[in-house]
mmCIF file of C-alpha atoms and ligand atoms in Angstrom:
data_model
loop_
_atom_site.group_PDB
_atom_site.id
_atom_site.type_symbol
_atom_site.label_atom_id
_atom_site.label_comp_id
_atom_site.label_asym_id
_atom_site.label_seq_id
_atom_site.Cartn_x
_atom_site.Cartn_y
_atom_site.Cartn_z
ATOM 1 C CA UNK A 42 61.182 30.668 -9.355
ATOM 2 C CA UNK A 43 58.855 29.878 -6.445
ATOM 3 C CA UNK A 44 55.214 31.051 -6.526
ATOM 4 C CA UNK A 45 55.857 33.953 -4.244
ATOM 5 C CA UNK A 46 58.935 34.923 -6.280
ATOM 6 C CA UNK A 47 56.906 34.875 -9.447
ATOM 7 C CA UNK A 48 54.176 37.074 -7.934
ATOM 8 C CA UNK A 49 56.827 39.413 -6.654
ATOM 9 C CA UNK A 50 58.484 39.535 -10.085
ATOM 10 C CA UNK A 51 55.505 41.279 -11.692
ATOM 11 C CA UNK A 52 55.072 43.594 -8.669
ATOM 12 C CA UNK A 53 58.691 44.666 -8.819
ATOM 13 C CA UNK A 54 58.654 45.211 -12.547
ATOM 14 C CA UNK A 55 55.766 47.612 -12.261
ATOM 15 C CA UNK A 56 57.028 49.268 -9.036
ATOM 16 C CA UNK A 57 60.358 50.033 -10.753
ATOM 17 C CA UNK A 58 58.569 51.645 -13.758
ATOM 18 C CA UNK A 59 56.581 53.714 -11.342
ATOM 19 C CA UNK A 60 59.710 54.531 -9.361
ATOM 20 C CA UNK A 61 57.966 54.080 -6.018
ATOM 21 C CA UNK A 62 61.306 53.968 -4.137
ATOM 22 C CA UNK A 63 62.943 51.041 -2.381
ATOM 23 C CA UNK A 64 61.290 51.585 1.066
ATOM 24 C CA UNK A 65 57.686 51.776 -0.252
ATOM 25 C CA UNK A 66 58.500 48.772 -2.471
ATOM 26 C CA UNK A 67 59.651 46.697 0.464
ATOM 27 C CA UNK A 68 56.661 47.802 2.521
ATOM 28 C CA UNK A 69 54.217 46.845 -0.223
ATOM 29 C CA UNK A 70 55.860 43.537 -0.930
ATOM 30 C CA UNK A 71 56.069 42.324 2.660
ATOM 31 C CA UNK A 72 52.994 40.550 4.158
ATOM 32 C CA UNK A 73 51.403 41.863 7.364
ATOM 33 C CA UNK A 74 50.898 38.531 8.970
ATOM 34 C CA UNK A 75 51.786 34.932 8.107
ATOM 35 C CA UNK A 76 49.976 32.351 10.092
ATOM 36 C CA UNK A 77 50.759 28.653 10.053
ATOM 37 C CA UNK A 78 48.749 26.263 12.149
ATOM 38 C CA UNK A 79 48.673 22.517 12.720
ATOM 39 C CA UNK A 80 45.174 21.175 12.440
ATOM 40 C CA UNK A 81 44.706 17.812 14.091
ATOM 41 C CA UNK A 82 41.479 15.789 13.630
ATOM 42 C CA UNK A 83 40.262 12.322 14.402
ATOM 43 C CA UNK A 84 39.487 10.375 11.203
ATOM 44 C CA UNK A 85 36.299 8.307 10.975
ATOM 45 C CA UNK A 86 38.368 5.207 11.766
ATOM 46 C CA UNK A 87 39.682 6.666 15.031
ATOM 47 C CA UNK A 88 43.181 7.486 13.637
ATOM 48 C CA UNK A 89 44.564 10.979 14.396
ATOM 49 C CA UNK A 90 45.854 13.028 11.444
ATOM 50 C CA UNK A 91 47.582 16.398 11.471
ATOM 51 C CA UNK A 92 47.410 18.895 8.574
ATOM 52 C CA UNK A 93 49.201 22.207 8.002
ATOM 53 C CA UNK A 94 46.944 25.215 7.592
ATOM 54 C CA UNK A 95 47.826 28.696 6.410
ATOM 55 C CA UNK A 96 46.441 32.178 6.304
ATOM 56 C CA UNK A 97 48.579 34.895 4.970
ATOM 57 C CA UNK A 98 47.378 38.485 5.232
ATOM 58 C CA UNK A 99 49.232 40.568 2.763
ATOM 59 C CA UNK A 100 47.967 44.123 2.918
ATOM 60 C CA UNK A 101 45.053 46.048 4.490
ATOM 61 C CA UNK A 102 45.647 49.629 3.421
ATOM 62 C CA UNK A 103 42.457 49.766 1.329
ATOM 63 C CA UNK A 104 40.206 47.748 3.686
ATOM 64 C CA UNK A 105 39.661 44.347 5.368
ATOM 65 C CA UNK A 106 41.735 41.661 3.686
ATOM 66 C CA UNK A 107 40.004 39.277 1.296
ATOM 67 C CA UNK A 108 40.857 36.074 -0.418
ATOM 68 C CA UNK A 109 40.081 32.457 -0.824
ATOM 69 C CA UNK A 110 40.915 29.267 1.060
ATOM 70 C CA UNK A 111 42.141 26.220 -0.847
ATOM 71 C CA UNK A 112 42.282 22.635 0.138
ATOM 72 C CA UNK A 113 45.000 21.042 -1.939
ATOM 73 C CA UNK A 114 48.000 18.740 -1.412
ATOM 74 C CA UNK A 115 50.383 21.425 -2.822
ATOM 75 C CA UNK A 116 49.275 24.245 -0.474
ATOM 76 C CA UNK A 117 52.322 25.674 1.332
ATOM 77 C CA UNK A 118 53.533 28.981 2.780
ATOM 78 C CA UNK A 119 55.271 30.071 -0.363
ATOM 79 C CA UNK A 120 52.341 29.444 -2.663
ATOM 80 C CA UNK A 121 49.921 31.031 -0.217
ATOM 81 C CA UNK A 122 52.068 34.177 0.138
ATOM 82 C CA UNK A 123 52.149 34.607 -3.671
ATOM 83 C CA UNK A 124 48.403 34.174 -3.932
ATOM 84 C CA UNK A 125 47.824 36.544 -0.989
ATOM 85 C CA UNK A 126 49.708 39.311 -2.730
ATOM 86 C CA UNK A 127 47.775 38.683 -5.919
ATOM 87 C CA UNK A 128 44.628 39.369 -3.988
ATOM 88 C CA UNK A 129 45.907 42.748 -2.788
ATOM 89 C CA UNK A 130 46.520 43.753 -6.423
ATOM 90 C CA UNK A 131 43.335 42.117 -7.687
ATOM 91 C CA UNK A 132 40.989 43.896 -5.253
ATOM 92 C CA UNK A 133 42.800 47.170 -6.104
ATOM 93 C CA UNK A 134 42.478 46.661 -9.965
ATOM 94 C CA UNK A 135 38.662 46.308 -9.589
ATOM 95 C CA UNK A 136 38.630 49.064 -6.979
ATOM 96 C CA UNK A 137 36.970 47.083 -4.151
ATOM 97 C CA UNK A 138 37.496 48.469 -0.549
ATOM 98 C CA UNK A 139 39.624 45.498 0.358
ATOM 99 C CA UNK A 140 43.155 44.387 0.940
ATOM 100 C CA UNK A 141 44.416 40.937 0.114
ATOM 101 C CA UNK A 142 44.885 37.567 1.886
ATOM 102 C CA UNK A 143 44.938 33.818 1.069
ATOM 103 C CA UNK A 144 44.885 30.644 3.000
ATOM 104 C CA UNK A 145 44.507 26.943 2.763
ATOM 105 C CA UNK A 146 45.108 23.517 4.123
ATOM 106 C CA UNK A 147 47.630 21.065 2.737
ATOM 107 C CA UNK A 148 45.233 18.198 2.209
ATOM 108 C CA UNK A 149 43.719 16.089 -0.576
ATOM 109 C CA UNK A 150 40.024 16.578 0.245
ATOM 110 C CA UNK A 151 39.088 13.687 -2.043
ATOM 111 C CA UNK A 152 40.688 11.359 0.506
ATOM 112 C CA UNK A 153 38.514 12.595 3.378
ATOM 113 C CA UNK A 154 34.871 11.854 4.148
ATOM 114 C CA UNK A 155 32.418 14.766 4.403
ATOM 115 C CA UNK A 156 32.450 14.524 8.178
ATOM 116 C CA UNK A 157 36.239 14.524 8.278
ATOM 117 C CA UNK A 158 36.271 17.639 6.021
ATOM 118 C CA UNK A 159 33.828 19.324 8.351
ATOM 119 C CA UNK A 160 35.881 18.564 11.394
ATOM 120 C CA UNK A 161 38.986 19.846 9.617
ATOM 121 C CA UNK A 162 37.313 23.090 8.531
ATOM 122 C CA UNK A 163 35.856 23.811 11.979
ATOM 123 C CA UNK A 164 39.185 23.011 13.738
ATOM 124 C CA UNK A 165 40.924 25.383 11.343
ATOM 125 C CA UNK A 166 38.424 28.126 12.216
ATOM 126 C CA UNK A 167 39.057 27.463 15.890
ATOM 127 C CA UNK A 168 42.722 28.404 15.314
ATOM 128 C CA UNK A 169 41.964 31.310 12.933
ATOM 129 C CA UNK A 170 38.910 33.037 14.387
ATOM 130 C CA UNK A 171 40.834 35.730 16.235
ATOM 131 C CA UNK A 172 42.514 37.111 13.116
ATOM 132 C CA UNK A 173 39.606 36.856 10.600
ATOM 133 C CA UNK A 174 36.234 38.688 10.762
ATOM 134 C CA UNK A 175 33.950 40.927 8.692
ATOM 135 C CA UNK A 176 36.169 43.970 9.304
ATOM 136 C CA UNK A 177 39.530 42.110 9.360
ATOM 137 C CA UNK A 178 39.809 39.331 6.871
ATOM 138 C CA UNK A 179 37.054 37.641 4.888
ATOM 139 C CA UNK A 180 37.792 34.177 3.378
ATOM 140 C CA UNK A 181 36.040 32.701 0.347
ATOM 141 C CA UNK A 182 36.063 29.626 -1.860
ATOM 142 C CA UNK A 183 39.088 28.722 -3.886
ATOM 143 C CA UNK A 184 40.427 25.418 -5.250
ATOM 144 C CA UNK A 185 38.480 22.428 -3.738
ATOM 145 C CA UNK A 186 36.457 24.533 -1.281
ATOM 146 C CA UNK A 187 32.796 25.251 -1.919
ATOM 147 C CA UNK A 188 29.635 26.863 -0.402
ATOM 148 C CA UNK A 189 29.238 24.026 2.125
ATOM 149 C CA UNK A 190 32.793 24.644 3.448
ATOM 150 C CA UNK A 191 31.950 28.385 3.739
ATOM 151 C CA UNK A 192 28.744 27.521 5.655
ATOM 152 C CA UNK A 193 30.780 25.594 8.207
ATOM 153 C CA UNK A 194 33.242 28.546 8.504
ATOM 154 C CA UNK A 195 30.332 30.899 9.118
ATOM 155 C CA UNK A 196 28.803 28.635 11.684
ATOM 156 C CA UNK A 197 32.002 27.969 13.583
ATOM 157 C CA UNK A 198 33.085 31.606 13.591
ATOM 158 C CA UNK A 199 29.605 32.617 14.794
ATOM 159 C CA UNK A 200 29.971 30.341 17.822
ATOM 160 C CA UNK A 201 32.810 32.614 19.036
ATOM 161 C CA UNK A 202 31.643 36.044 17.830
ATOM 162 C CA UNK A 203 27.845 35.886 17.465
ATOM 163 C CA UNK A 204 25.858 35.638 14.253
ATOM 164 C CA UNK A 205 28.380 36.792 11.558
ATOM 165 C CA UNK A 206 27.363 36.006 7.961
ATOM 166 C CA UNK A 207 29.762 38.600 6.606
ATOM 167 C CA UNK A 208 32.820 36.766 7.859
ATOM 168 C CA UNK A 209 32.997 34.659 4.757
ATOM 169 C CA UNK A 210 31.691 34.860 1.160
ATOM 170 C CA UNK A 211 30.676 32.265 -1.353
ATOM 171 C CA UNK A 212 28.132 30.846 1.105
ATOM 172 C CA UNK A 213 25.095 28.812 -0.016
ATOM 173 C CA UNK A 214 22.126 30.888 -1.212
ATOM 174 C CA UNK A 215 20.086 29.433 1.657
ATOM 175 C CA UNK A 216 22.617 30.837 4.179
ATOM 176 C CA UNK A 217 23.264 34.440 3.151
ATOM 177 C CA UNK A 218 25.113 33.659 -0.110
ATOM 178 C CA UNK A 219 24.652 35.934 -3.096
ATOM 179 C CA UNK A 220 22.767 35.229 -6.289
ATOM 180 C CA UNK A 221 25.338 35.058 -9.101
ATOM 181 C CA UNK A 222 28.367 34.277 -6.911
ATOM 182 C CA UNK A 223 28.798 30.727 -8.177
ATOM 183 C CA UNK A 224 29.140 31.781 -11.823
ATOM 184 C CA UNK A 225 30.797 35.134 -11.079
ATOM 185 C CA UNK A 226 34.369 34.323 -12.058
ATOM 186 C CA UNK A 227 33.246 32.771 -15.341
ATOM 187 C CA UNK A 228 30.916 35.728 -16.011
ATOM 188 C CA UNK A 229 33.662 38.227 -15.290
ATOM 189 C CA UNK A 230 35.795 36.338 -17.858
ATOM 190 C CA UNK A 231 33.008 36.759 -20.427
ATOM 191 C CA UNK A 232 32.821 40.502 -19.824
ATOM 192 C CA UNK A 233 36.558 40.897 -20.203
ATOM 193 C CA UNK A 234 36.544 38.726 -23.296
ATOM 194 C CA UNK A 235 33.968 40.948 -24.894
ATOM 195 C CA UNK A 236 36.068 44.015 -24.181
ATOM 196 C CA UNK A 237 39.404 42.765 -25.454
ATOM 197 C CA UNK A 238 37.882 41.076 -28.511
ATOM 198 C CA UNK A 239 36.244 44.350 -29.391
ATOM 199 C CA UNK A 240 39.571 46.161 -29.035
ATOM 200 C CA UNK A 241 41.141 43.786 -31.584
ATOM 201 C CA UNK A 242 38.209 44.054 -34.034
ATOM 202 C CA UNK A 243 36.568 40.739 -33.204
ATOM 203 C CA UNK A 244 33.629 39.672 -31.041
ATOM 204 C CA UNK A 245 32.784 36.624 -28.860
ATOM 205 C CA UNK A 246 30.540 35.348 -31.654
ATOM 206 C CA UNK A 247 32.378 32.987 -33.868
ATOM 207 C CA UNK A 248 35.658 33.252 -31.866
ATOM 208 C CA UNK A 249 37.344 29.969 -31.035
ATOM 209 C CA UNK A 250 38.058 29.327 -27.306
ATOM 210 C CA UNK A 251 40.138 26.581 -25.651
ATOM 211 C CA UNK A 252 39.498 26.177 -21.959
ATOM 212 C CA UNK A 253 41.798 24.298 -19.599
ATOM 213 C CA UNK A 254 39.899 23.315 -16.413
ATOM 214 C CA UNK A 255 36.217 22.576 -16.048
ATOM 215 C CA UNK A 256 35.712 23.449 -12.410
ATOM 216 C CA UNK A 257 33.929 26.488 -11.019
ATOM 217 C CA UNK A 258 35.699 28.866 -13.310
ATOM 218 C CA UNK A 259 36.153 26.954 -16.576
ATOM 219 C CA UNK A 260 32.693 25.402 -16.714
ATOM 220 C CA UNK A 261 30.812 28.642 -16.232
ATOM 221 C CA UNK A 262 33.146 30.422 -18.677
ATOM 222 C CA UNK A 263 32.529 27.718 -21.331
ATOM 223 C CA UNK A 264 28.764 27.957 -20.842
ATOM 224 C CA UNK A 265 28.539 31.708 -20.910
ATOM 225 C CA UNK A 266 30.941 32.115 -23.822
ATOM 226 C CA UNK A 267 28.953 29.519 -25.822
ATOM 227 C CA UNK A 268 25.722 31.282 -24.959
ATOM 228 C CA UNK A 269 27.309 34.468 -26.305
ATOM 229 C CA UNK A 270 28.057 32.727 -29.610
ATOM 230 C CA UNK A 271 31.654 31.692 -28.842
ATOM 231 C CA UNK A 272 32.944 28.409 -30.297
ATOM 232 C CA UNK A 273 34.459 26.207 -27.631
ATOM 233 C CA UNK A 274 36.958 24.074 -29.513
ATOM 234 C CA UNK A 275 38.719 22.280 -26.615
ATOM 235 C CA UNK A 276 38.212 21.687 -22.915
ATOM 236 C CA UNK A 277 39.980 19.619 -20.310
ATOM 237 C CA UNK A 278 39.851 18.631 -16.666
ATOM 238 C CA UNK A 279 42.058 16.540 -14.414
ATOM 239 C CA UNK A 280 41.022 13.344 -16.211
ATOM 240 C CA UNK A 281 41.663 14.408 -19.792
ATOM 241 C CA UNK A 282 40.497 16.583 -22.617
ATOM 242 C CA UNK A 283 38.197 16.756 -25.618
ATOM 243 C CA UNK A 284 38.332 18.830 -28.771
ATOM 244 C CA UNK A 285 36.427 19.558 -31.909
ATOM 245 C CA UNK A 286 37.467 22.079 -34.571
ATOM 246 C CA UNK A 287 33.801 22.695 -35.370
ATOM 247 C CA UNK A 288 33.046 23.426 -31.693
ATOM 248 C CA UNK A 289 31.749 21.307 -28.815
ATOM 249 C CA UNK A 290 28.065 21.215 -27.946
ATOM 250 C CA UNK A 291 28.457 22.821 -24.518
ATOM 251 C CA UNK A 292 25.011 21.975 -23.066
ATOM 252 C CA UNK A 293 25.524 18.305 -24.081
ATOM 253 C CA UNK A 294 29.031 18.396 -22.525
ATOM 254 C CA UNK A 295 27.472 19.600 -19.252
ATOM 255 C CA UNK A 296 25.056 16.759 -19.335
ATOM 256 C CA UNK A 297 27.993 14.356 -19.937
ATOM 257 C CA UNK A 298 29.922 15.854 -16.984
ATOM 258 C CA UNK A 299 26.866 15.646 -14.768
ATOM 259 C CA UNK A 300 26.443 11.898 -15.537
ATOM 260 C CA UNK A 301 30.184 10.825 -15.560
ATOM 261 C CA UNK A 302 31.910 13.403 -13.508
ATOM 262 C CA UNK A 303 34.365 14.407 -16.230
ATOM 263 C CA UNK A 304 34.686 15.942 -19.702
ATOM 264 C CA UNK A 305 36.664 12.779 -20.631
ATOM 265 C CA UNK A 306 34.837 10.443 -22.913
ATOM 266 C CA UNK A 307 32.420 13.037 -24.248
ATOM 267 C CA UNK A 308 31.187 11.526 -27.509
ATOM 268 C CA UNK A 309 30.844 14.921 -29.301
ATOM 269 C CA UNK A 310 34.568 15.405 -29.920
ATOM 270 C CA UNK A 311 38.004 13.813 -30.251
ATOM 271 C CA UNK A 312 39.766 12.782 -27.004
ATOM 272 C CA UNK A 313 43.054 14.555 -26.243
ATOM 273 C CA UNK A 314 45.410 15.029 -23.359
ATOM 274 C CA UNK A 315 44.825 17.854 -20.928
ATOM 275 C CA UNK A 316 48.035 19.576 -21.961
ATOM 276 C CA UNK A 317 46.947 19.478 -25.669
ATOM 277 C CA UNK A 318 44.164 22.033 -24.800
ATOM 278 C CA UNK A 319 46.869 24.650 -24.017
ATOM 279 C CA UNK A 320 48.303 24.398 -27.523
ATOM 280 C CA UNK A 321 45.083 23.799 -29.303
ATOM 281 C CA UNK A 322 44.325 25.750 -32.525
ATOM 282 C CA UNK A 323 42.157 28.615 -31.190
ATOM 283 C CA UNK A 324 41.822 32.379 -30.888
ATOM 284 C CA UNK A 325 41.552 32.703 -27.158
ATOM 285 C CA UNK A 326 43.133 30.369 -24.573
ATOM 286 C CA UNK A 327 41.533 30.330 -21.104
ATOM 287 C CA UNK A 328 43.770 28.568 -18.571
ATOM 288 C CA UNK A 329 41.313 27.977 -15.696
ATOM 289 C CA UNK A 330 42.982 25.283 -13.573
ATOM 290 C CA UNK A 331 46.297 25.143 -11.670
ATOM 291 C CA UNK A 332 49.002 27.827 -11.455
ATOM 292 C CA UNK A 333 52.294 27.461 -13.356
ATOM 293 C CA UNK A 334 50.951 25.307 -16.174
ATOM 294 C CA UNK A 335 52.069 27.624 -18.989
ATOM 295 C CA UNK A 336 55.870 27.423 -18.927
ATOM 296 C CA UNK A 337 58.298 28.928 -21.419
ATOM 297 C CA UNK A 338 58.121 25.779 -23.590
ATOM 298 C CA UNK A 339 54.333 25.638 -23.553
ATOM 299 C CA UNK A 340 54.068 29.330 -24.292
ATOM 300 C CA UNK A 341 56.278 28.867 -27.402
ATOM 301 C CA UNK A 342 53.726 26.348 -28.725
ATOM 302 C CA UNK A 343 50.559 28.279 -27.799
ATOM 303 C CA UNK A 344 48.611 29.216 -30.977
ATOM 304 C CA UNK A 345 46.033 31.512 -29.407
ATOM 305 C CA UNK A 346 46.273 35.257 -30.001
ATOM 306 C CA UNK A 347 44.843 36.111 -26.627
ATOM 307 C CA UNK A 348 45.329 34.424 -23.235
ATOM 308 C CA UNK A 349 42.681 35.083 -20.642
ATOM 309 C CA UNK A 350 43.912 34.001 -17.213
ATOM 310 C CA UNK A 351 40.959 32.331 -15.472
ATOM 311 C CA UNK A 352 43.241 30.696 -12.890
ATOM 312 C CA UNK A 353 45.593 32.516 -10.549
ATOM 313 C CA UNK A 354 49.173 32.608 -11.916
ATOM 314 C CA UNK A 355 48.726 30.048 -14.736
ATOM 315 C CA UNK A 356 51.654 31.581 -16.725
ATOM 316 C CA UNK A 357 55.196 31.581 -15.359
ATOM 317 C CA UNK A 358 57.124 34.923 -15.808
ATOM 318 C CA UNK A 359 59.224 33.244 -18.471
ATOM 319 C CA UNK A 360 56.088 32.314 -20.443
ATOM 320 C CA UNK A 361 54.880 35.866 -20.008
ATOM 321 C CA UNK A 362 58.055 37.025 -21.714
ATOM 322 C CA UNK A 363 57.569 34.623 -24.606
ATOM 323 C CA UNK A 364 54.017 35.955 -25.074
ATOM 324 C CA UNK A 365 55.250 39.475 -25.100
ATOM 325 C CA UNK A 366 57.751 38.664 -27.812
ATOM 326 C CA UNK A 367 55.197 36.710 -29.878
ATOM 327 C CA UNK A 368 52.611 39.562 -29.591
ATOM 328 C CA UNK A 369 50.162 37.364 -27.694
ATOM 329 C CA UNK A 370 47.839 39.550 -25.590
ATOM 330 C CA UNK A 371 47.667 38.293 -21.974
ATOM 331 C CA UNK A 372 44.832 39.517 -19.836
ATOM 332 C CA UNK A 373 46.248 38.962 -16.357
ATOM 333 C CA UNK A 374 44.629 37.048 -13.500
ATOM 334 C CA UNK A 375 44.293 40.162 -11.346
ATOM 335 C CA UNK A 376 41.940 41.592 -13.924
ATOM 336 C CA UNK A 377 40.537 38.610 -15.863
ATOM 337 C CA UNK A 378 39.391 36.499 -12.918
ATOM 338 C CA UNK A 379 38.436 39.327 -10.606
ATOM 339 C CA UNK A 380 34.699 38.635 -11.146
ATOM 340 C CA UNK A 381 34.692 36.147 -8.240
ATOM 341 C CA UNK A 382 35.955 38.524 -5.605
ATOM 342 C CA UNK A 383 33.752 41.315 -7.028
ATOM 343 C CA UNK A 384 30.615 39.328 -6.402
ATOM 344 C CA UNK A 385 32.028 38.264 -3.030
ATOM 345 C CA UNK A 386 32.134 41.945 -2.252
ATOM 346 C CA UNK A 387 28.478 42.257 -3.256
ATOM 347 C CA UNK A 388 27.681 39.342 -0.968
ATOM 348 C CA UNK A 389 29.465 41.003 1.929
ATOM 349 C CA UNK A 390 27.622 44.290 1.265
ATOM 350 C CA UNK A 391 24.270 42.468 1.225
ATOM 351 C CA UNK A 392 25.137 40.681 4.491
ATOM 352 C CA UNK A 393 26.167 43.876 6.218
ATOM 353 C CA UNK A 394 22.942 45.579 5.103
ATOM 354 C CA UNK A 395 20.735 42.530 5.729
ATOM 355 C CA UNK A 396 19.338 42.738 2.157
ATOM 356 C CA UNK A 397 19.156 40.447 -0.886
ATOM 357 C CA UNK A 398 19.871 41.527 -4.453
ATOM 358 C CA UNK A 399 18.283 40.140 -7.517
ATOM 359 C CA UNK A 400 20.594 38.219 -9.827
ATOM 360 C CA UNK A 401 20.088 40.840 -12.564
ATOM 361 C CA UNK A 402 21.419 43.543 -10.252
ATOM 362 C CA UNK A 403 24.453 41.431 -9.274
ATOM 363 C CA UNK A 404 25.341 40.669 -12.916
ATOM 364 C CA UNK A 405 24.752 44.283 -13.977
ATOM 365 C CA UNK A 406 27.008 45.660 -11.246
ATOM 366 C CA UNK A 407 29.606 43.049 -12.052
ATOM 367 C CA UNK A 408 29.596 44.077 -15.671
ATOM 368 C CA UNK A 409 30.058 47.738 -14.716
ATOM 369 C CA UNK A 410 33.053 46.923 -12.379
ATOM 370 C CA UNK A 411 34.702 44.625 -14.935
ATOM 371 C CA UNK A 412 34.366 47.116 -17.837
ATOM 372 C CA UNK A 413 35.623 49.968 -15.730
ATOM 373 C CA UNK A 414 38.676 48.026 -14.582
ATOM 374 C CA UNK A 415 39.389 46.869 -18.160
ATOM 375 C CA UNK A 416 39.113 50.430 -19.416
ATOM 376 C CA UNK A 417 41.485 51.798 -16.760
ATOM 377 C CA UNK A 418 44.121 49.109 -17.393
ATOM 378 C CA UNK A 419 43.747 49.649 -21.146
ATOM 379 C CA UNK A 420 44.280 53.359 -20.799
ATOM 380 C CA UNK A 421 47.540 52.761 -18.911
ATOM 381 C CA UNK A 422 48.606 50.179 -21.459
ATOM 382 C CA UNK A 423 48.016 52.548 -24.400
ATOM 383 C CA UNK A 424 49.436 55.690 -22.814
ATOM 384 C CA UNK A 425 52.550 54.066 -21.313
ATOM 385 C CA UNK A 426 53.010 51.390 -23.985
ATOM 386 C CA UNK A 427 52.975 48.594 -21.436
ATOM 387 C CA UNK A 428 51.563 45.067 -21.545
ATOM 388 C CA UNK A 429 48.166 44.554 -19.847
ATOM 389 C CA UNK A 430 49.732 42.761 -16.874
ATOM 390 C CA UNK A 431 52.228 45.466 -16.029
ATOM 391 C CA UNK A 432 49.483 48.065 -16.556
ATOM 392 C CA UNK A 433 47.198 46.294 -14.120
ATOM 393 C CA UNK A 434 49.996 46.303 -11.543
ATOM 394 C CA UNK A 435 50.627 49.997 -12.201
ATOM 395 C CA UNK A 436 46.949 50.736 -11.501
ATOM 396 C CA UNK A 437 46.896 48.527 -8.418
ATOM 397 C CA UNK A 438 50.202 49.671 -6.927
ATOM 398 C CA UNK A 439 49.152 53.311 -7.415
ATOM 399 C CA UNK A 440 45.925 52.746 -5.521
ATOM 400 C CA UNK A 441 47.456 50.688 -2.707
ATOM 401 C CA UNK A 442 50.445 52.975 -2.464
ATOM 402 C CA UNK A 443 48.299 56.143 -2.215
ATOM 403 C CA UNK A 444 46.023 54.555 0.498
ATOM 404 C CA UNK A 445 49.154 53.532 2.431
ATOM 405 C CA UNK A 446 50.691 56.977 2.368
ATOM 406 C CA UNK A 447 47.392 58.759 3.154
ATOM 407 C CA UNK A 448 46.766 56.573 6.192
ATOM 408 C CA UNK A 449 50.232 57.245 7.403
ATOM 409 C CA UNK A 450 52.988 54.695 7.871
HETATM 410 N N1 LIG B 358 39.425 32.639 -4.667
HETATM 411 C C1 LIG B 358 38.929 33.682 -5.508
HETATM 412 C C2 LIG B 358 40.119 34.448 -6.109
HETATM 413 O O1 LIG B 358 41.207 33.998 -6.169
HETATM 414 C C3 LIG B 358 37.861 34.537 -4.832
HETATM 415 C C4 LIG B 358 38.306 35.254 -3.624
HETATM 416 C C5 LIG B 358 37.178 35.953 -2.910
HETATM 417 O O2 LIG B 358 36.052 35.851 -3.408
HETATM 418 O O3 LIG B 358 37.450 36.553 -1.892
HETATM 419 O O4 LIG B 358 39.938 35.553 -6.523
#
């Protein structure tokens, strides 16, 4: 199954349960616009290189489209389409006035210099600026893109359209970014973890977490869960993993990562392979790295009771079925990792109103949004006896479908 087919699989499953009808189903599944561009830049050594860039705008019934931009060698049209549709459902689950989009450039940014990356980003915006904008489509960080990249996007877009901070979110604090945005996805995971653990008669305190990925999502999740009394028993990044049944000293781990650039080699635990983290002995597994890592085989070996999807689409549909059979609770990406786009929304609101919120306000509002979304999804799950993922899709499709019909087709 390709990425787009996998995303469509969940959509279809819920749409059939809701009986939305074939025509509305096709309408909701089909993207509005798929843009593919060739981005050519001169490297520092004078060589010319061409990269493929994508922006797929999936749906705008509920508002301007929203979603990240990733720089990764595996970016392609199919993956981007799947991720764009996830954004439509994600923004609807947390009830933000947005549609969904996604984009990226097929590139290994580690192989480019900072100047080359800047040229690539600006050139991409040159080709994209007509179809994005504060009321059209608002990009944000995703895999391997960061506040600096967002600053270049804002600057380049503003050259065409005048000063426009609200064209992109996840910007640096010094340049219209929002307090709390950097940690927002991890903090959203914490809020959702608190809710689901309470539902199963546990709490974050003393619960054992295994976290795959130590980037923007995984590292903040580890820090915040540990601060809340959670026991982080295993973590990994692209270089390797580390585990300790008694729990890792997370602040010391951060210090190690700051010095060495990886969790690998952390003296406070036993080294393991990255994939071992997925099957570690724990209560909650947080896949917070690449998509598609939890296959049917991996799912069969997962020992956690709860899977909290920090990444987008970390479980294949086959794995999802295995979890359902095993009685493992999966909190889907479109709910679990929606904290990032929620604070992106707060950033956009601040930009449009020319105001700055205190971090306390950002975190407080985020908590309210995440709790409400969890509650709504939980209600559907209990009343219709559906897994959380299908319930989240039911909620989202209901909202997007109603907006579509009310606006008129
Ligand atoms: N890339 C993040 C996501 O997948 C954030 C998107 C945004 O802030 O617009 O949810």
